[in-house]
Coordinates of C-alpha atoms in Angstrom, one line a residue:
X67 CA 0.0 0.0 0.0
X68 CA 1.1 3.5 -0.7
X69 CA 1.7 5.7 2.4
X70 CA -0.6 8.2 2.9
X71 CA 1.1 11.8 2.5
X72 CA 1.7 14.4 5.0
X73 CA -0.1 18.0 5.4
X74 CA 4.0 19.0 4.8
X75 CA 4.6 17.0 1.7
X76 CA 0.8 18.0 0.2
X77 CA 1.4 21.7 0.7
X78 CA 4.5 21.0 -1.5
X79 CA 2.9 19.5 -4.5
X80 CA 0.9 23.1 -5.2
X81 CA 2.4 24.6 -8.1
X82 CA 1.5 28.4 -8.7
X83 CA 0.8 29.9 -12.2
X84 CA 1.1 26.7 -14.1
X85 CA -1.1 26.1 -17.3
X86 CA -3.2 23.8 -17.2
X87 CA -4.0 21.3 -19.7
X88 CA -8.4 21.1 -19.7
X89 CA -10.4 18.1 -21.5
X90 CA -14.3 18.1 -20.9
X91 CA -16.0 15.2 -21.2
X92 CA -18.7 15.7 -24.0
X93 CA -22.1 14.9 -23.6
X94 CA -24.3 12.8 -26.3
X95 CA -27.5 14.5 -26.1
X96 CA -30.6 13.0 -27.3
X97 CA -34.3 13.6 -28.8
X98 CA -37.3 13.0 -26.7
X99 CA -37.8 10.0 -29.1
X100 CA -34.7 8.2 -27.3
X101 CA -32.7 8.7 -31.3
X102 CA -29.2 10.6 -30.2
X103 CA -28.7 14.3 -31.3
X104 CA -25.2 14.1 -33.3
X105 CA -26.1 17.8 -34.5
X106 CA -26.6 18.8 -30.9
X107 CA -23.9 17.2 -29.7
X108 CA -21.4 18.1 -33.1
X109 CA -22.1 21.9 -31.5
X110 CA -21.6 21.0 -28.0
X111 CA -17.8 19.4 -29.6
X112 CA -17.5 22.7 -31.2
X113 CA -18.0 25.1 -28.8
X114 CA -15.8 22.7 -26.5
X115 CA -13.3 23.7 -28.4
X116 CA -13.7 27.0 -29.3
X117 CA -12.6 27.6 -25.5
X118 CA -9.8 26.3 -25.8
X119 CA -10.4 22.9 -23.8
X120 CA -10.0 19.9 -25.5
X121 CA -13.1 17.6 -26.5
X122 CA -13.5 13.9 -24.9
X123 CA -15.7 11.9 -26.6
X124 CA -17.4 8.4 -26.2
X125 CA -16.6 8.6 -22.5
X126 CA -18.8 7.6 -19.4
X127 CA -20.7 11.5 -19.8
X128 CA -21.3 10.2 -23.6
X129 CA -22.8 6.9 -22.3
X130 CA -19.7 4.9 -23.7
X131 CA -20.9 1.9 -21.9
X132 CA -24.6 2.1 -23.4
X133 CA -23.6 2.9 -26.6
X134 CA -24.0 0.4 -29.8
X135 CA -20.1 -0.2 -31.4
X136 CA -22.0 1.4 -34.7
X137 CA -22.9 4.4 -32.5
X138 CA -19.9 4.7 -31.0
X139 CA -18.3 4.7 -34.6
X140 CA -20.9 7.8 -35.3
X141 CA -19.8 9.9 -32.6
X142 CA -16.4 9.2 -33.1
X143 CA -16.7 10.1 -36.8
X144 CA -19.1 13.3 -35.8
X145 CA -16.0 14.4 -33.6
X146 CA -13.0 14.2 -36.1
X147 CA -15.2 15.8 -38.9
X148 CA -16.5 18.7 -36.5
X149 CA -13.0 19.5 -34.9
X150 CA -11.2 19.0 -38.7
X151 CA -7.3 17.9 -37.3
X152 CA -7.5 19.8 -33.9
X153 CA -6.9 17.8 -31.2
X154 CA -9.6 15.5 -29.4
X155 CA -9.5 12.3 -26.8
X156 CA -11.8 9.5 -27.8
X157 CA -12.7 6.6 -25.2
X158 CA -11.8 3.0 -26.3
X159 CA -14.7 0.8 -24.9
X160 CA -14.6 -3.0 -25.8
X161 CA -17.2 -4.1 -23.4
X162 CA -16.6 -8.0 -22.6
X163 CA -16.4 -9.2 -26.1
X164 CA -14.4 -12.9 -26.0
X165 CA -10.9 -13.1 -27.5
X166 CA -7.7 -11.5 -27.4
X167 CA -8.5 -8.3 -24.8
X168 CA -5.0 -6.2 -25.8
X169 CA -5.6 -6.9 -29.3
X170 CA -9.5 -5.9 -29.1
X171 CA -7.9 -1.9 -27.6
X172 CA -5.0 -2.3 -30.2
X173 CA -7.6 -2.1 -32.9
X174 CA -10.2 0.8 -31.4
X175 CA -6.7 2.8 -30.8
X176 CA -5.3 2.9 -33.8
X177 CA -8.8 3.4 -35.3
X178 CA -8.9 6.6 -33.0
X179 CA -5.0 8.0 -33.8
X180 CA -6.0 7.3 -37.7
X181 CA -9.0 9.8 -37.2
X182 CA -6.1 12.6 -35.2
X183 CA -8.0 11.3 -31.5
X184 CA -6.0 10.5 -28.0
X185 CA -7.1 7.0 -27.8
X186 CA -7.8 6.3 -23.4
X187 CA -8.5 2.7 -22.5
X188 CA -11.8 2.5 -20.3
X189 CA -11.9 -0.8 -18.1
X190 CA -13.7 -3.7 -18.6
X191 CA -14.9 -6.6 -16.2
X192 CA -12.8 -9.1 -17.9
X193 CA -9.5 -6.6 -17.2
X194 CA -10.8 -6.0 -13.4
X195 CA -11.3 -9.8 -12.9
X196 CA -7.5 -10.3 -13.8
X197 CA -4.6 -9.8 -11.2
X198 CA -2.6 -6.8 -10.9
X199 CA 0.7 -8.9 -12.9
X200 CA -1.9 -10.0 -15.8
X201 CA -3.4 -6.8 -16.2
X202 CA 0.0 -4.8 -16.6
X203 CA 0.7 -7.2 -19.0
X204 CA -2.4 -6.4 -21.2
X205 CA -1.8 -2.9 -21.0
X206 CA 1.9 -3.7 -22.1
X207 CA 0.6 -5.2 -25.0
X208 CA -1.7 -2.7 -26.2
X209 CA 1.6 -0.3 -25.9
X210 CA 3.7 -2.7 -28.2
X211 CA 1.2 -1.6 -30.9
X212 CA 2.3 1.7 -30.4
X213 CA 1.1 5.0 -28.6
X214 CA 0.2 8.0 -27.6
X215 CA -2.1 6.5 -25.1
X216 CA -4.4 7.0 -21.9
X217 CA -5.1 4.9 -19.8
X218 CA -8.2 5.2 -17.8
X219 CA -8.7 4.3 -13.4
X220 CA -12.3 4.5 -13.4
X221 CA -14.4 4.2 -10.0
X222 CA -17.1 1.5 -10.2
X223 CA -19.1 4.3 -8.7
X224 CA -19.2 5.2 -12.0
X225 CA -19.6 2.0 -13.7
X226 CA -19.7 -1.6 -12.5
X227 CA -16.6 -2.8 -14.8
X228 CA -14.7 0.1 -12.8
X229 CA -11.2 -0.7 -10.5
X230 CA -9.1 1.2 -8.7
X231 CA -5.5 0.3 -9.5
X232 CA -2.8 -1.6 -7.7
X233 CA 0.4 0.1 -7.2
X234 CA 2.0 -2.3 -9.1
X235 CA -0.3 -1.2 -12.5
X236 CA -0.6 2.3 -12.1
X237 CA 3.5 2.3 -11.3
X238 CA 3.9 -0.2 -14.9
X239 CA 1.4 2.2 -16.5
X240 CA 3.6 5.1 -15.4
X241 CA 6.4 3.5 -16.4
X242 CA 5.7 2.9 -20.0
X243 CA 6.5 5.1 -22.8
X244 CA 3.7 5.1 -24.7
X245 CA 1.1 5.9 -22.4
X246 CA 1.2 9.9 -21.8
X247 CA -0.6 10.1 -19.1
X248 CA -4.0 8.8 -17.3
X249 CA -7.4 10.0 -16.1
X250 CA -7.2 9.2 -12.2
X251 CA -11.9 9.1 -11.2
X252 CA -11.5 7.3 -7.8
X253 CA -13.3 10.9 -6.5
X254 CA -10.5 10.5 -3.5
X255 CA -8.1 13.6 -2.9
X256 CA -5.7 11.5 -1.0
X257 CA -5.4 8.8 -3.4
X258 CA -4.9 11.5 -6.3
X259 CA -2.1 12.8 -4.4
X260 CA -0.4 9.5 -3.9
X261 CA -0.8 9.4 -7.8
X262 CA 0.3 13.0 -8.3
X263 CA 3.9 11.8 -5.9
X264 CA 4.7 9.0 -7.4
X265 CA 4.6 10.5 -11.6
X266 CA 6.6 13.3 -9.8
X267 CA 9.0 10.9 -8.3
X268 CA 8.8 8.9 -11.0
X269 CA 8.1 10.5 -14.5
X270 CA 7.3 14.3 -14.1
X271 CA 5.9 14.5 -18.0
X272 CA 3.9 11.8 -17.6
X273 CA 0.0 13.6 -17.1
X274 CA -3.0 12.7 -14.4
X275 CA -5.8 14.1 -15.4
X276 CA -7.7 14.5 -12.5
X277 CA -11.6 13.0 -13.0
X278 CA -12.9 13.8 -9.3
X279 CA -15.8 16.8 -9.9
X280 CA -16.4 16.6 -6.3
X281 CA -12.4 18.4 -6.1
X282 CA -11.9 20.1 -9.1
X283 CA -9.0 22.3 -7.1
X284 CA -6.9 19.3 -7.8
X285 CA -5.6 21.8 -10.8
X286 CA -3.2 23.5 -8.2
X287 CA -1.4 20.3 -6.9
X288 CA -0.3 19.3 -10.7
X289 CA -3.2 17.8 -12.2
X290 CA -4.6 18.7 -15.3
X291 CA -8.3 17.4 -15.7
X292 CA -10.6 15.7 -18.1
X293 CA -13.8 16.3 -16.6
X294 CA -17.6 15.1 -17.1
X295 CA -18.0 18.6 -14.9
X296 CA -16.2 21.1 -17.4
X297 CA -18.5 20.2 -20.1
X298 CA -21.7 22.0 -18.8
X299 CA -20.1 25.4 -18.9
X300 CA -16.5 24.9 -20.5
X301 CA -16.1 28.8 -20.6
X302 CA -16.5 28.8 -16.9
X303 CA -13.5 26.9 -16.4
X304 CA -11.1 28.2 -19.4
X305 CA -12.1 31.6 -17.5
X306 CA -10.6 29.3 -13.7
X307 CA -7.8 28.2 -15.7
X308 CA -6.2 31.4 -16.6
X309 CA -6.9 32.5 -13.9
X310 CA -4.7 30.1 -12.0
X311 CA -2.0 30.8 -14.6
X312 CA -1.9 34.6 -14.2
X313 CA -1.8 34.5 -10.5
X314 CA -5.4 35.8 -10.0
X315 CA -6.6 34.7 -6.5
X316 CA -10.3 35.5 -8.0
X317 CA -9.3 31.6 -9.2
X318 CA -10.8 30.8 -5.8
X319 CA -14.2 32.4 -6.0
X320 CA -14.6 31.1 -9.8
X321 CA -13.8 27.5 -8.6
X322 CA -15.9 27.7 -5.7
X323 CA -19.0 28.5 -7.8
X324 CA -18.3 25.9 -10.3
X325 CA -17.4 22.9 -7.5
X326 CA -21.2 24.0 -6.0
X327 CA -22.4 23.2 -9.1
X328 CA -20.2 20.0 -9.1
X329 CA -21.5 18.5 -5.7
X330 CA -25.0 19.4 -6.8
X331 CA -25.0 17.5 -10.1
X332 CA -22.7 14.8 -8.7
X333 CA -24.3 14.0 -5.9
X334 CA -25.3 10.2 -5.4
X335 CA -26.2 8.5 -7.6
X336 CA -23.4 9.8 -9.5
X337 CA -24.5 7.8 -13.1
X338 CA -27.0 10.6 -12.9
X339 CA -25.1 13.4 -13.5
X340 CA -25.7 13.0 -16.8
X341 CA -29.4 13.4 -16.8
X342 CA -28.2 17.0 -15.1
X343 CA -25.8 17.7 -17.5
X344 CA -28.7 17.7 -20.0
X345 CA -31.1 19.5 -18.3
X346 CA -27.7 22.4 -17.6
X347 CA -27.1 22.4 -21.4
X348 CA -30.8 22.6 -22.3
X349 CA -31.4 26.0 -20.0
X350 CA -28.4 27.4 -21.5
X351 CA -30.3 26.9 -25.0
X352 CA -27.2 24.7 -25.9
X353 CA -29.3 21.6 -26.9
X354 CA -33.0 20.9 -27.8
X355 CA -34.4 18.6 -25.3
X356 CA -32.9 17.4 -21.8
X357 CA -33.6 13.9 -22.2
X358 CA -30.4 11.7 -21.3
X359 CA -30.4 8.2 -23.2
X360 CA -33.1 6.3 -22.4
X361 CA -31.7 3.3 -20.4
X362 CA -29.9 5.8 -18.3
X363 CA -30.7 7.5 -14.9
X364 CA -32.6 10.3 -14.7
X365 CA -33.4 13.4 -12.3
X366 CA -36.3 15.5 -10.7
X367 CA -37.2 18.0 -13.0
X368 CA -37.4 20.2 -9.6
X369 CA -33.6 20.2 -10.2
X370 CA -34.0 22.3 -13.2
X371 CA -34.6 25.5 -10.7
X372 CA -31.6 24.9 -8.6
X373 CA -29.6 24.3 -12.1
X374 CA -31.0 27.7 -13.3
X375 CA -29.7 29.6 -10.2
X376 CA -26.4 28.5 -10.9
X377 CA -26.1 29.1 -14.0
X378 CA -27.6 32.5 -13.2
X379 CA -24.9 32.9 -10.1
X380 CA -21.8 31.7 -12.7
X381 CA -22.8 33.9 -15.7
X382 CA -22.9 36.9 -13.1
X383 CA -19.5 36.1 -11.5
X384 CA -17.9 35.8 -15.1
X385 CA -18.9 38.7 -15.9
X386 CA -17.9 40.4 -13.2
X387 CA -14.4 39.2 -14.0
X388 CA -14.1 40.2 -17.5
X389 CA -15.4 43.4 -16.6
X390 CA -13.2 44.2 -13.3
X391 CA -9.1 45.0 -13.6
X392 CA -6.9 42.3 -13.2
X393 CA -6.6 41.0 -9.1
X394 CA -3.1 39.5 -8.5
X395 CA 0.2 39.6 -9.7
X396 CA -0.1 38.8 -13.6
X397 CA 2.0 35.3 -15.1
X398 CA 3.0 35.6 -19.0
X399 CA 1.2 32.7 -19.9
X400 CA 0.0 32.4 -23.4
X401 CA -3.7 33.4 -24.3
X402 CA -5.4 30.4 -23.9
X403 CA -7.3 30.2 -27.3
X404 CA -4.2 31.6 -28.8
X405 CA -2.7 28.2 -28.5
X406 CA -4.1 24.9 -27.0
X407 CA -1.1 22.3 -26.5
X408 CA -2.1 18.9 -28.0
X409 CA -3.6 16.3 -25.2
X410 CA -0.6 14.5 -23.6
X411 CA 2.3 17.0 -24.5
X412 CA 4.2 17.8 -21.7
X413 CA 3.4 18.6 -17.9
X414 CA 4.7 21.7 -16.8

């Protein structure tokens, strides 16, 4: 077991000013009639981007899991056509089809990288079933085939296939070239700093993207994020994140606003958080109906007035910013839409 880490040694891992590298989660809305919304949801891509975060499609907030391998092939084609060569990360998903598991994500990743995607390899029940040695092993053989690559620690609070990773994977992961990084949803602060230590300790470029929307401060220990979150108001948090990089301490006030929103829509059960990104979208006017897919959980409609409150509260508080003189000593950091970084470049 990995130690748990001192107040001391967590206090060190904060890193001022840095730019952070943002990937929402995009949602697949759909029609009343239950038919997904790939025109909704090609807009929802592009405005995504247009704020300079970087699109993640056929993940959990996409309903990866419930999806059809034809409909995941539409999305997956909707998002490469609607972005046009600029950078996106696309969820490989092979359910619990028999055969040979590695070559099975081989085949969806390069599938992905052919399209210009970040391929990250979502868990399955025949990978959590295996021991820590045999799963390294798969993921070692997907890498053989060639990278970049994310991999993906998934809470089964999220889904039932999900695990939690032995030290002895996430350390392999870590340790292989080819993956660039990994999205780190266990929704557990301290076990995202034990993460965060040992790529420090172990390979600084190597990138956790934090997945806990009940923490999305995680940013200022050395996280970057790929959130289901970001993706009901992306401008909301490209707004945080330069914040953060110029040294703006109204950083705080914007994250606090947007985490509120966070524990509301992520409260349990979590699955439904989708249903409440739909009805967030739909009162921003960003898609037609607020119907999530129909075999997934849904909400109250009652939650529609505390959604619109919120979004009513963050709109005002952006504003504000725009509007007021810069708070805080300023950074030099690039303009955010002036230049995103591809997903999996660098950490800082």
């Amino acid at each position: 077991m990995v130690e748990a880490l001192s107040y001391e040694a967590v206090a060190r891992m904060i890193v001022a000013r840095r730019r952070v590298e943002g990937a929402a989660a995009v949602l697949l809305p759909y029609r009343p009639d239950g038919v997904p919304d790939l025109d909704g949801f090609s807009r929802l891509v592009a405005h995504i981007a247009a704020q300079g975060l970087i699109p993640a499609v056929n993940m959990d907030t996409g309903y990866v899991d419930l999806l059809s391998p034809a409909e995941r092939g539409q999305v997956l084609q909707e998002a490469a056509r609607t972005l046009a060569g600029r950078p996106f990360i696309a969820g490989v998903y092979v359910g619990d089809d028999p055969g040979d598991l590695a070559g099975a994500y081989r085949r969806d990743a390069d599938r992905i990288r052919e399209l210009g995607g970040l391929p990250i390899l979502f868990p399955c029940a025949r990978l959590r079933a295996m021991a820590p040695g045999e799963q390294l092993d798969v993921y070692r053989r997907v890498a053989a085939g060639g990278g970049p690559l994310l991999a993906f620690e998934l809470s089964p609070m999220f889904t039932p296939a999900g695990f939690l990773f032995s030290e002895e994977l996430y350390r392999g992961i870590v340790e292989l070239p080819e993956f660039v990084g990994m999205k780190h949803s266990s929704l557990s602060r301290r076990l995202e700093w034990q993460r965060l230590d040992v790529r420090n300790r172990v390979r600084k470029e190597f990138r956790i993207y934090t997945g806990n929307d009940l923490a999305i401060d995680m940013v200022i220990y050395g996280s970057d994020y790929l959130l289901g979150l970001a993706a009901f108001v992306p401008e909301a948090f490209a707004l945080r994140d330069d914040l953060w990089e110029a040294g703006d301490v109204r950083f705080f006030e914007l994250n606090d606003a947007l985490q509120y929103l966070g524990q509301f829509a992520f409260r349990p059960p979590v699955p439904a958080y989708k249903h409440s990104a739909a009805q967030f979208l739909h009162l921003l006017g960003r898609i037609t109906s607020d119907a999530p897919h129909p075999g997934a959980l849904k909400r109250p409609d009652s939650d529609r007035l505390v959604l619109e409150e919120i979004a009513r509260r963050l709109q005002g508080l952006m504003d504000v910013i725009r509007a007021r003189p810069h708070e805080g000593e300023a950074g030099q950091g690039e303009d955010r839409k002036g230049g995103v970084r591809k997903p999996g470049g660098s950490a800082p």
